[in-house]
Coordinates of C-alpha atoms and ligand atoms in Angstrom, one line a residue:
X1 CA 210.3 -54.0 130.2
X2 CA 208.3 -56.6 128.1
X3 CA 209.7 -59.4 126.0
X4 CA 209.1 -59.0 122.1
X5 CA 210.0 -61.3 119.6
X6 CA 210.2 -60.7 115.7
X7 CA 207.0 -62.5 114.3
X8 CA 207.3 -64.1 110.8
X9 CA 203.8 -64.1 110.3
X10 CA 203.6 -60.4 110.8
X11 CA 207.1 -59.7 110.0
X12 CA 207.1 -57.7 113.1
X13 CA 208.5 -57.1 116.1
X14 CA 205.9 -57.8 118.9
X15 CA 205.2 -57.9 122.1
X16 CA 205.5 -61.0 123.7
X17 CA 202.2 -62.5 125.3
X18 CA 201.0 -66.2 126.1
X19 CA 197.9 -66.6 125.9
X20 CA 197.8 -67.5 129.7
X21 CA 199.5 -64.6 130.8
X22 CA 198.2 -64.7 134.3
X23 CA 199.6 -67.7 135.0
X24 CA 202.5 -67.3 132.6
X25 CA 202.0 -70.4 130.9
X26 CA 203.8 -70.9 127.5
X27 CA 203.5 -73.8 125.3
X28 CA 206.1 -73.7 122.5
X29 CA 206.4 -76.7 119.9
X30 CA 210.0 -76.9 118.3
X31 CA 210.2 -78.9 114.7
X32 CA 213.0 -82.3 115.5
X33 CA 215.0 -84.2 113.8
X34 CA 214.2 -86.6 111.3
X35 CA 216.1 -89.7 112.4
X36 CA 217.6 -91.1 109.3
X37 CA 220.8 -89.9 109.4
X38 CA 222.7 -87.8 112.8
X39 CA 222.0 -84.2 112.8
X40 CA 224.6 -81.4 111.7
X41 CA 225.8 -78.5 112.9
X42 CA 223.3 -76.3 110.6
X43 CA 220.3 -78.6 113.2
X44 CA 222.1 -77.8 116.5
X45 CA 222.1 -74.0 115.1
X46 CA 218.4 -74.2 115.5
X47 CA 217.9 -75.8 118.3
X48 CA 220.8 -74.2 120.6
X49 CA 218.5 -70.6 119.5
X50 CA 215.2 -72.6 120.9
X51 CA 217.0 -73.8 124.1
X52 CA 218.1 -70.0 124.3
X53 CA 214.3 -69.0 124.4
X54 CA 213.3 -71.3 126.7
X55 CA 215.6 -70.5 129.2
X56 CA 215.5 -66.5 129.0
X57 CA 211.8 -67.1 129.1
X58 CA 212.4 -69.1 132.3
X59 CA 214.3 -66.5 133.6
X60 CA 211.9 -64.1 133.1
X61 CA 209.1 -66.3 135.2
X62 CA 207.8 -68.1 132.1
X63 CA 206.4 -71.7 132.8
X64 CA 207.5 -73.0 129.8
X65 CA 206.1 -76.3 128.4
X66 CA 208.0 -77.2 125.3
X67 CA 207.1 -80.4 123.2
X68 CA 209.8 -81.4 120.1
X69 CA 208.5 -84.0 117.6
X70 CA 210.5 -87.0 116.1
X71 CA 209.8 -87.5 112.8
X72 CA 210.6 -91.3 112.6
X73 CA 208.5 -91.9 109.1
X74 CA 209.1 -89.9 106.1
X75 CA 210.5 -90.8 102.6
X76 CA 214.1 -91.1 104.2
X77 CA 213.7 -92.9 106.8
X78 CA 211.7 -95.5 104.7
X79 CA 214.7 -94.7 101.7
X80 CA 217.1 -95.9 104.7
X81 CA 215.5 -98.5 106.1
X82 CA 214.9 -100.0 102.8
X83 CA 218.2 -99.3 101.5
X84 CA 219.4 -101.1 105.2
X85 CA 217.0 -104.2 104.4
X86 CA 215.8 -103.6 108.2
X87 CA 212.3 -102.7 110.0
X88 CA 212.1 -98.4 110.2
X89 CA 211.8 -98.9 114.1
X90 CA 215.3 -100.4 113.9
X91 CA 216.6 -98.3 111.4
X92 CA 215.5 -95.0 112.9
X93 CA 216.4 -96.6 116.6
X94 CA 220.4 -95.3 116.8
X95 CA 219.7 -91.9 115.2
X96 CA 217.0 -91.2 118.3
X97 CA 219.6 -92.3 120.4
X98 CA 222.4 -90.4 118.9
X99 CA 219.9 -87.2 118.8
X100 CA 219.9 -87.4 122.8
X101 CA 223.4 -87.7 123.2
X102 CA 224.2 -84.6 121.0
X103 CA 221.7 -82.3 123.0
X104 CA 223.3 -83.8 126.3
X105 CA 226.3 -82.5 125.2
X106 CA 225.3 -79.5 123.9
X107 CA 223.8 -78.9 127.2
X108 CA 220.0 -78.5 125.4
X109 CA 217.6 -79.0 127.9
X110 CA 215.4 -82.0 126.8
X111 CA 211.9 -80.9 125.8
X112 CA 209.0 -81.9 128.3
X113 CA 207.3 -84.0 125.7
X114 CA 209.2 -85.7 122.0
X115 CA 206.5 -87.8 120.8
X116 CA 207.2 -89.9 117.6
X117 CA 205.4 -90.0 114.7
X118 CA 204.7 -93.7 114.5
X119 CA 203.2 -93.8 118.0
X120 CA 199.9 -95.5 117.0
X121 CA 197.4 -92.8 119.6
X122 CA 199.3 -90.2 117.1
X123 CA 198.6 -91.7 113.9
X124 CA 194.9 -92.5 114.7
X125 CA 195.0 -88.6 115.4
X126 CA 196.5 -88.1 112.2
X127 CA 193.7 -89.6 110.3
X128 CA 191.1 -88.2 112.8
X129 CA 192.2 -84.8 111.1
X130 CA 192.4 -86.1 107.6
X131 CA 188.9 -87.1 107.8
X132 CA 188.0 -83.5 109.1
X133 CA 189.2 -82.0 106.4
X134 CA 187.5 -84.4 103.9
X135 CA 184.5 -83.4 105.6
X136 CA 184.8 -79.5 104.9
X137 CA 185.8 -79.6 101.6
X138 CA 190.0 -78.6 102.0
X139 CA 191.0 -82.1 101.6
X140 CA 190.4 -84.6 98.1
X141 CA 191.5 -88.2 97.7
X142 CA 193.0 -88.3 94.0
X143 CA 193.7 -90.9 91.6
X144 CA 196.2 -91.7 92.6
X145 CA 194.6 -92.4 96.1
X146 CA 196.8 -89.8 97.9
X147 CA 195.0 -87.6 100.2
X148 CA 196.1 -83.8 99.6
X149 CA 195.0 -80.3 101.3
X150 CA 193.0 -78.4 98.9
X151 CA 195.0 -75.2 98.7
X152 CA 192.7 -73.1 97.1
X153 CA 189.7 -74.0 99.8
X154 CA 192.3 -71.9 102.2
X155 CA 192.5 -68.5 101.8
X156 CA 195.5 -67.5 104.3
X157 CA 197.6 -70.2 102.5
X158 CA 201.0 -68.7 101.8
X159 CA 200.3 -65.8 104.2
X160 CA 203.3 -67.2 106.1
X161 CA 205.9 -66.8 103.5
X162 CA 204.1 -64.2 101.7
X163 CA 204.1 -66.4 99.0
X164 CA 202.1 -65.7 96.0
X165 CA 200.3 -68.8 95.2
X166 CA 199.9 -67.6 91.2
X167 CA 203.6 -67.4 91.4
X168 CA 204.0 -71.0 92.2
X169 CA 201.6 -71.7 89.0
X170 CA 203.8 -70.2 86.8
X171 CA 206.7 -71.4 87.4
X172 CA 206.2 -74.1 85.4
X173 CA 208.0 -77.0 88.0
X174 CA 205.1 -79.4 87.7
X175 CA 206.4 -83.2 88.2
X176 CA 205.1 -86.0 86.5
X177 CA 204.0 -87.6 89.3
X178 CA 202.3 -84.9 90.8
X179 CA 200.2 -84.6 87.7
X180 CA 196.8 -86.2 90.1
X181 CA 196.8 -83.2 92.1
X182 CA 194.2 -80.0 91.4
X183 CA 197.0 -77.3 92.2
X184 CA 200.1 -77.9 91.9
X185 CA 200.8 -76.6 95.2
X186 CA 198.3 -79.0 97.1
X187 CA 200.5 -81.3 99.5
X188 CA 199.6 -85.2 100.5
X189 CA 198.1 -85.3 103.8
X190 CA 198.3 -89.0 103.4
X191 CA 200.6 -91.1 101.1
X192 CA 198.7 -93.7 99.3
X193 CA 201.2 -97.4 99.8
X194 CA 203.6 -98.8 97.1
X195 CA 205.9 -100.9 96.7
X196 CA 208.9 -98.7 98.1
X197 CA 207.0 -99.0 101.2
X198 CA 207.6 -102.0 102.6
X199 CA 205.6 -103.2 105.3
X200 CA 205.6 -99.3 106.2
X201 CA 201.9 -98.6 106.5
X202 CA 199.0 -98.2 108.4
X203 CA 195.0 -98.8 107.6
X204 CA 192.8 -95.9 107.0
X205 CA 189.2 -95.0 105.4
X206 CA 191.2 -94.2 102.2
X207 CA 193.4 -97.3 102.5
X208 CA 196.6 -98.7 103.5
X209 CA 199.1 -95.8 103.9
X210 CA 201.1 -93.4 105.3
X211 CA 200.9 -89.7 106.6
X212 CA 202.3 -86.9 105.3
X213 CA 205.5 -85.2 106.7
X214 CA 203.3 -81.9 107.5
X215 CA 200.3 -83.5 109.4
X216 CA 202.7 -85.6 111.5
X217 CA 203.3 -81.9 113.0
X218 CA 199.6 -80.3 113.2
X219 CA 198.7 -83.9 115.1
X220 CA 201.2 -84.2 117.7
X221 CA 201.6 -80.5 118.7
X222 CA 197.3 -79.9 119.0
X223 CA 197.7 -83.0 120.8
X224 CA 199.8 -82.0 123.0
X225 CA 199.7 -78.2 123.1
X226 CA 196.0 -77.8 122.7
X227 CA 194.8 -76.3 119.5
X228 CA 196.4 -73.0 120.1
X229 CA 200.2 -72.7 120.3
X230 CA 202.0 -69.8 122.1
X231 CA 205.2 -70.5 120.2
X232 CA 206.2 -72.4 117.2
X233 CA 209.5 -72.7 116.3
X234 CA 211.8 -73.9 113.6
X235 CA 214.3 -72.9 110.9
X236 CA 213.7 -71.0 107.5
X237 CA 213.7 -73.7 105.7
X238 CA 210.7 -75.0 107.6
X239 CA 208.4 -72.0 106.7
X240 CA 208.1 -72.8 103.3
X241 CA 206.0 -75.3 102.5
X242 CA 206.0 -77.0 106.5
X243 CA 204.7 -74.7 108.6
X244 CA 202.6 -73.2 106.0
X245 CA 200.8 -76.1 105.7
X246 CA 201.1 -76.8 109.7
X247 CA 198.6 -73.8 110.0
X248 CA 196.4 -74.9 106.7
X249 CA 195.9 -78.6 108.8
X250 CA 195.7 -77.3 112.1
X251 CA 193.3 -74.5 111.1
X252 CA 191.2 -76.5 108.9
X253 CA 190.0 -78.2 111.5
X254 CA 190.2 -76.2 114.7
X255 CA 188.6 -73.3 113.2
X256 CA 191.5 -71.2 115.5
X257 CA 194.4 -69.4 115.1
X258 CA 197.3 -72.0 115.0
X259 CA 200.3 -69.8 117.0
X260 CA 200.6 -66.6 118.3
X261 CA 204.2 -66.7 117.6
X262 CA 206.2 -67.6 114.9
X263 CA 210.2 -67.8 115.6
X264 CA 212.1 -68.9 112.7
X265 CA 216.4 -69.4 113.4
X266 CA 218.6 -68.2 109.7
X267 CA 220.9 -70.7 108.2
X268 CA 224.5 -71.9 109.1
X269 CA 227.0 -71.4 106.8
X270 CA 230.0 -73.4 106.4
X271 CA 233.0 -70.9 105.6
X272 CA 230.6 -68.5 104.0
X273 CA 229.3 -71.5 102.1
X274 CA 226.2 -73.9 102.1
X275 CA 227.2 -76.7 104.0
X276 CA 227.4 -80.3 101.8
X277 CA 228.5 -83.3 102.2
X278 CA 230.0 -83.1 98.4
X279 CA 232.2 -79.7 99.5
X280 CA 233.1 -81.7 102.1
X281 CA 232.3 -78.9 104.9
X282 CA 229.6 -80.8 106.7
X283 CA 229.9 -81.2 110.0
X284 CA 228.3 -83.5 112.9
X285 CA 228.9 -82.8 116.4
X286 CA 231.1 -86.1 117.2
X287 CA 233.3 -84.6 114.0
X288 CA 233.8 -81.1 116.3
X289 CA 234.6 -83.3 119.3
X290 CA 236.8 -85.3 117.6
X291 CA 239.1 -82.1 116.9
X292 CA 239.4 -81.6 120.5
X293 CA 236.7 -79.0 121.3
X294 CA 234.1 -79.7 124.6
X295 CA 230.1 -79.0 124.2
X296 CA 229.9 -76.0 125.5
X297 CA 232.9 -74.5 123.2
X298 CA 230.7 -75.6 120.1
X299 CA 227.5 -74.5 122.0
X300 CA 228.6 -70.9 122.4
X301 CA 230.1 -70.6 119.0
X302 CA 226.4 -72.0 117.8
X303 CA 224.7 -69.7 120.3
X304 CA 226.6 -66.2 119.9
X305 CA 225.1 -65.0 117.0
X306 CA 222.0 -63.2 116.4
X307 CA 219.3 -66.3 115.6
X308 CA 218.0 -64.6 112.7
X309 CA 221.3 -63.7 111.3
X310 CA 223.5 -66.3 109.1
X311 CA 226.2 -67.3 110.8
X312 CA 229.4 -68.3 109.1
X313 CA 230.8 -71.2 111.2
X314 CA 234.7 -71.6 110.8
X315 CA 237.6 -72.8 112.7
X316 CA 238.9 -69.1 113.9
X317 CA 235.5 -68.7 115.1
X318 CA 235.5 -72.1 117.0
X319 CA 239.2 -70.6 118.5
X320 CA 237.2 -67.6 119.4
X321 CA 235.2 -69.4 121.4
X322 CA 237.3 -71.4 122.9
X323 CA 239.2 -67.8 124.0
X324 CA 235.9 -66.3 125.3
X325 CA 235.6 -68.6 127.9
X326 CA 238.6 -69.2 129.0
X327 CA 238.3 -65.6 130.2
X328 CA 234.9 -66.7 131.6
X329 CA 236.7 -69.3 133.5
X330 CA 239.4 -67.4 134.7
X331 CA 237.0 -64.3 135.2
X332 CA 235.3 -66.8 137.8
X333 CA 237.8 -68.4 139.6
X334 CA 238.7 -64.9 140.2
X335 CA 235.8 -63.9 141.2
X336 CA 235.4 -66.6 143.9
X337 CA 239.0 -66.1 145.9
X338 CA 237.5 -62.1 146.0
X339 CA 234.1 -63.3 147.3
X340 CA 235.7 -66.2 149.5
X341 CA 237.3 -62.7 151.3
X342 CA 241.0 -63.9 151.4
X343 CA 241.8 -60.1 150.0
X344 CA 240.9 -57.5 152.1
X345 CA 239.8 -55.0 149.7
X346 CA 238.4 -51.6 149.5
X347 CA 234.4 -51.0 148.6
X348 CA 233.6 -50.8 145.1
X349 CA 230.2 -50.1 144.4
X350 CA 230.0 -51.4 140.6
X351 CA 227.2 -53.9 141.0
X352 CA 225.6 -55.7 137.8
X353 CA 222.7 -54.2 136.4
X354 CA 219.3 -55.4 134.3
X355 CA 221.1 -55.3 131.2
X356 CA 222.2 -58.6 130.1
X357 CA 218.3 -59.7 130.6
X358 CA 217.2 -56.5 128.6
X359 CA 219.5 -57.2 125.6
X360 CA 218.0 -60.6 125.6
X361 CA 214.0 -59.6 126.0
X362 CA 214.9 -57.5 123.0
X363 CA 214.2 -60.6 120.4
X364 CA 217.2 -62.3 122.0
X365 CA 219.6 -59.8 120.8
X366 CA 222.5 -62.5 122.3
X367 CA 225.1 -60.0 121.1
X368 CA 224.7 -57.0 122.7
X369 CA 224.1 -59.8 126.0
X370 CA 227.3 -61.2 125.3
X371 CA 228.7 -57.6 124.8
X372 CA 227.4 -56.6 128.0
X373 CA 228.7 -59.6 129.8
X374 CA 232.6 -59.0 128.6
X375 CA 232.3 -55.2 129.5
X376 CA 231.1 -56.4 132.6
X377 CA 234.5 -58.8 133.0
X378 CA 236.9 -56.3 131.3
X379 CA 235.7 -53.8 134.7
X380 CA 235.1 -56.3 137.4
X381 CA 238.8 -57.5 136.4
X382 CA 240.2 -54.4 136.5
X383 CA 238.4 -53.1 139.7
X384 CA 240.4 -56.7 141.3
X385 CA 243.2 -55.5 139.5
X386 CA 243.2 -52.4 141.7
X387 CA 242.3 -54.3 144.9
X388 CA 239.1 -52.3 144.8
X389 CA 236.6 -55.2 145.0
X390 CA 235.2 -56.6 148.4
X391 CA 233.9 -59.9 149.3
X392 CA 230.0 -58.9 149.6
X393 CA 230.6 -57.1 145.8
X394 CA 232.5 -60.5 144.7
X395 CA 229.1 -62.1 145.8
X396 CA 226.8 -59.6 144.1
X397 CA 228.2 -60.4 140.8
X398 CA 228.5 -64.2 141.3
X399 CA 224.8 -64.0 141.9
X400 CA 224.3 -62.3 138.7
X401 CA 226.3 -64.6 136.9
X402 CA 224.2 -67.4 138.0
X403 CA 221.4 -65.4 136.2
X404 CA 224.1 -65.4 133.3
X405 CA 224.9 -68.4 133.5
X406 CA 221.1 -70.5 133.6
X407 CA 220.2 -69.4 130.3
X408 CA 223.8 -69.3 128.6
X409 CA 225.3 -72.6 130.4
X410 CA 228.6 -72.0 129.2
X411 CA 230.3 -72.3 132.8
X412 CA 232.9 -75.4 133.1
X413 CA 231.8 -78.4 134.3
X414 CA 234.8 -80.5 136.3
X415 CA 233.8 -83.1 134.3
X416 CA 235.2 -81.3 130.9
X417 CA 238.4 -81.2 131.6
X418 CA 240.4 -83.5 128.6
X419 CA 241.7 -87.1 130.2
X420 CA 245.4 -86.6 130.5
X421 CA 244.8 -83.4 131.5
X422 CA 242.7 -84.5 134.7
X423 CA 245.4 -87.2 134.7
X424 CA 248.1 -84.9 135.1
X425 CA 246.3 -83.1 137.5
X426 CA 245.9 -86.2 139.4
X427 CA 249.4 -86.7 139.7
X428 CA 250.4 -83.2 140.5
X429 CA 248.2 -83.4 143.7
X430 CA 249.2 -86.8 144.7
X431 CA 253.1 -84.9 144.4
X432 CA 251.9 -81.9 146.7
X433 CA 250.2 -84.2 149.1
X434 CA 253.6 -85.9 149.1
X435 CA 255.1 -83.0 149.7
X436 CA 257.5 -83.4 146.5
X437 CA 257.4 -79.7 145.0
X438 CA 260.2 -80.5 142.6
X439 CA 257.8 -83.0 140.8
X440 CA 254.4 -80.9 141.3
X441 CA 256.1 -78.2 140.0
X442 CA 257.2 -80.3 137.0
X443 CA 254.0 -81.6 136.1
X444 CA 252.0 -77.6 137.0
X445 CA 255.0 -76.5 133.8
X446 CA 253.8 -79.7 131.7
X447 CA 249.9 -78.8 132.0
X448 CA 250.9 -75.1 131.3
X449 CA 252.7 -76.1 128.2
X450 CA 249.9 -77.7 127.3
X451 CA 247.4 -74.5 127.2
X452 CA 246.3 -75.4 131.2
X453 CA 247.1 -73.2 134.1
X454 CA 246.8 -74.7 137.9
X455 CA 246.0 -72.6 140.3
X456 CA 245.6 -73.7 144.6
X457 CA 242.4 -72.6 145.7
X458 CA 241.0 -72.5 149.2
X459 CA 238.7 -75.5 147.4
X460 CA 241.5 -77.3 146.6
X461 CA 243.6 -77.6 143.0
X462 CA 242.1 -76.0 140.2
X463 CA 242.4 -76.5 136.5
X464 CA 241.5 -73.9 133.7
X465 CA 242.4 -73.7 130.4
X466 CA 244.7 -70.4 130.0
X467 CA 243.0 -67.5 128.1
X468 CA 244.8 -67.1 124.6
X469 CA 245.8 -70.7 124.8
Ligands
ZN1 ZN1 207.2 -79.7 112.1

């Protein structure tokens, strides 16, 4: 069965073909951060649902080549620099940094290529394409000596959104300053200098300046993609005007179609509301770690809902989370005794099928995957409940979970386990090796008060958080 993804330019579900697809190539370009502040929850939302992609794609034998842009010049990160009286290179410098740590933890494989807007060799492409478009007519310098796309010059505009350009006449929101523009639609393509600006700026044929936020995207990802994308990713808010405009630029001067795929992830909703910093529900990921849960706990309660559904973060559904895979945990270490043969157990011949991988060709329907993977526990557990699992079938589905497991990395990493609790640990086995079971069986009741259960493996000692704890 074939991959298809929902396409928003055709609001459609398709079928899913790069345009290599003898060699499977597939480039996909993801929207980053914008480093003037850290990223929130709502961000990671996004970008969980694009690591998701890549890896099922993977899975399915995809050669996935994924470039993510830093936008390190817009108005706020020159707002933030300014208002920090240091260079933007400095300014923006900790945010980067913070944005790699986050992803790290999140477990969000780095993209192969995350260029930066102020890199010089993308600039000068930047202005390359300005002056393309000056030439055919879909770009003006105004009086204001901003350069802005000329709308009207480009028919598909707003076929994205399906977005009725006489509707955005009407409305009547004209600003003040935008009063130099044609069409009140038409965006800057470059940013004319002033004073706010700082030393912020860069030489061009129409002055000293700066891009726009849009082109910064058409530059870097024909640079590095080619001039045709397989996928393009983002979130909703991006569609409208961003990616819109992304096409406009990128068309306007390649004279190709931009992406074959449009993905675009919903919002994240802060119990059932917006998230904002003034209803005080906005959330960073070292605010989530700071209330004791791990990356992958926040990574699965990002990742376990539909990507173009809303999802309603709260704190029951981080507990959820936390439940689910403590059963996965337990589930496995299960699992492993069985496989590692120490119970001599009658054939069963349940053996995993194609299913979790066909929920998720099905526009990553992550749901009915996860469904399929707790079924899958509930009667695996119960078939070792019965003593009706062997060793080889132990293996079978261990296999399969490594499957699972490489696009949903939820699995538990030694490293997770919370200080004192490795601590106690520690000392528990230094007590066994001691032969002191009074004291080991002390500190095993201590790490079960505490929500841990220690179980001696054939491996040695091992720690899992109890299910329900
Ligand atoms: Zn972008």
């Amino acid at each position: 069965m074939s991959l298809r993804f929902f396409n928003t330019y055709s609001r459609e579900i398709e079928e899913f073909e790069p345009r290599d697809p003898a060699e499977r190539k597939t480039g996909i370009y993801t929207c980053g951060p914008t480093v003037y502040s850290r990223a929130h929850i709502g961000n990671f939302r996004a970008y969980i649902f694009e690591d998701l992609l890549q890896r099922h794609l993977e899975l399915r034998g995809y050669k996935v080549h994924r470039v993510m842009n830093i936008t390190d010049v817009d108005d706020k990160t020159i707002r933030g620099a300014r208002e920090a009286n240091i260079p933007l290179s400095e300014f923006t410098a900790p945010f980067k940094q913070a944005f790699f740590e986050d992803i790290e933890t999140l477990r969000i494989k780095r993209a192969d290529e995350v260029p930066a807007a102020t890199d010089q060799r993308y600039i000068d492409r930047m202005i390359e394409m300005i002056g393309t478009l000056m030439s055919r007519d879909l770009a003006y310098q105004a009086d204001d000596k901003s350069v802005y796309f000329r709308i009207n010059k480009f028919p598909a505009y707003g076929k994205l959104a399906h977005f009725d350009l006489t509707q955005l006449q009407s409305t009547g929101r004209v600003k003040h300053d935008e009063y130099d523009k044609e069409h009140i639609g038409d965006f800057a393509l470059w940013k004319a200098w002033d004073e706010e600006d700082g030393d912020v700026a860069w030489e061009s044929p129409w002055g000293r300046g700066r891009p726009g936020w849009h082109i910064e995207c058409s530059a870097m990802s024909t640079a590095l993609l080619g001039d045709q994308i397989d996928i393009h990713c983002g979130g909703v808010d991006n569609i409208f005007p961003h990616h819109e405009a992304e096409i406009a630029q990128s068309e306007g001067v390649t004279g190709k179609k931009f992406v074959r795929y449009w993905l675009h992830c919903a919002h994240l909703l802060v119990d059932g509301q917006k998230m904002s910093k003034s209803l005080g529900n906005f959330y960073t990921l070292p605010n989530l770690l700071e209330k004791g849960y791990t990356g992958r706990e926040i990574r699965y309660a990002l990742m376990r809902v539909h990507y173009r559904a809303p999802l309603n973060f709260t704190w029951e559904g981080m507990e959820e989370a936390r439940q689910a895979l403590a059963r996965v945990d337990e589930w496995l270490a299960r699992l492993r005794e069985t496989a590692n043969g120490k119970i001599d157990n009658r054939k069963n011949t349940t053996a995993p099928g194609q299913q979790f991988e066909e929920a998720l060709d099905d526009d990553l329907n992550i749901s009915a995957a996860l469904g399929f993977l707790f079924e899958s526990i509930r009667e695996t557990n119960r078939a070792m409940d019965q003593n009706e699992m062997d060793a080889a079938t132990a293996n079978t589905w261990l296999d399969w979970w490594g499957r699972v497991n490489s696009v949903l990395v939820i699995e538990e990493a030694p490293a997770e386990l919370p200080a004192e609790i490795a601590k106690l640990g520690q000392a528990r086995l230094q007590a066994r090796l001691a032969k002191d079971f009074q004291k080991s069986d002390e500190l095993r009741n201590e790490l079960s008060a505490r929500g841990w259960e220690v179980r001696d493996t054939k491996d040695g000692q091992k720690i899992t958080r109890r299910a329900g704890a």
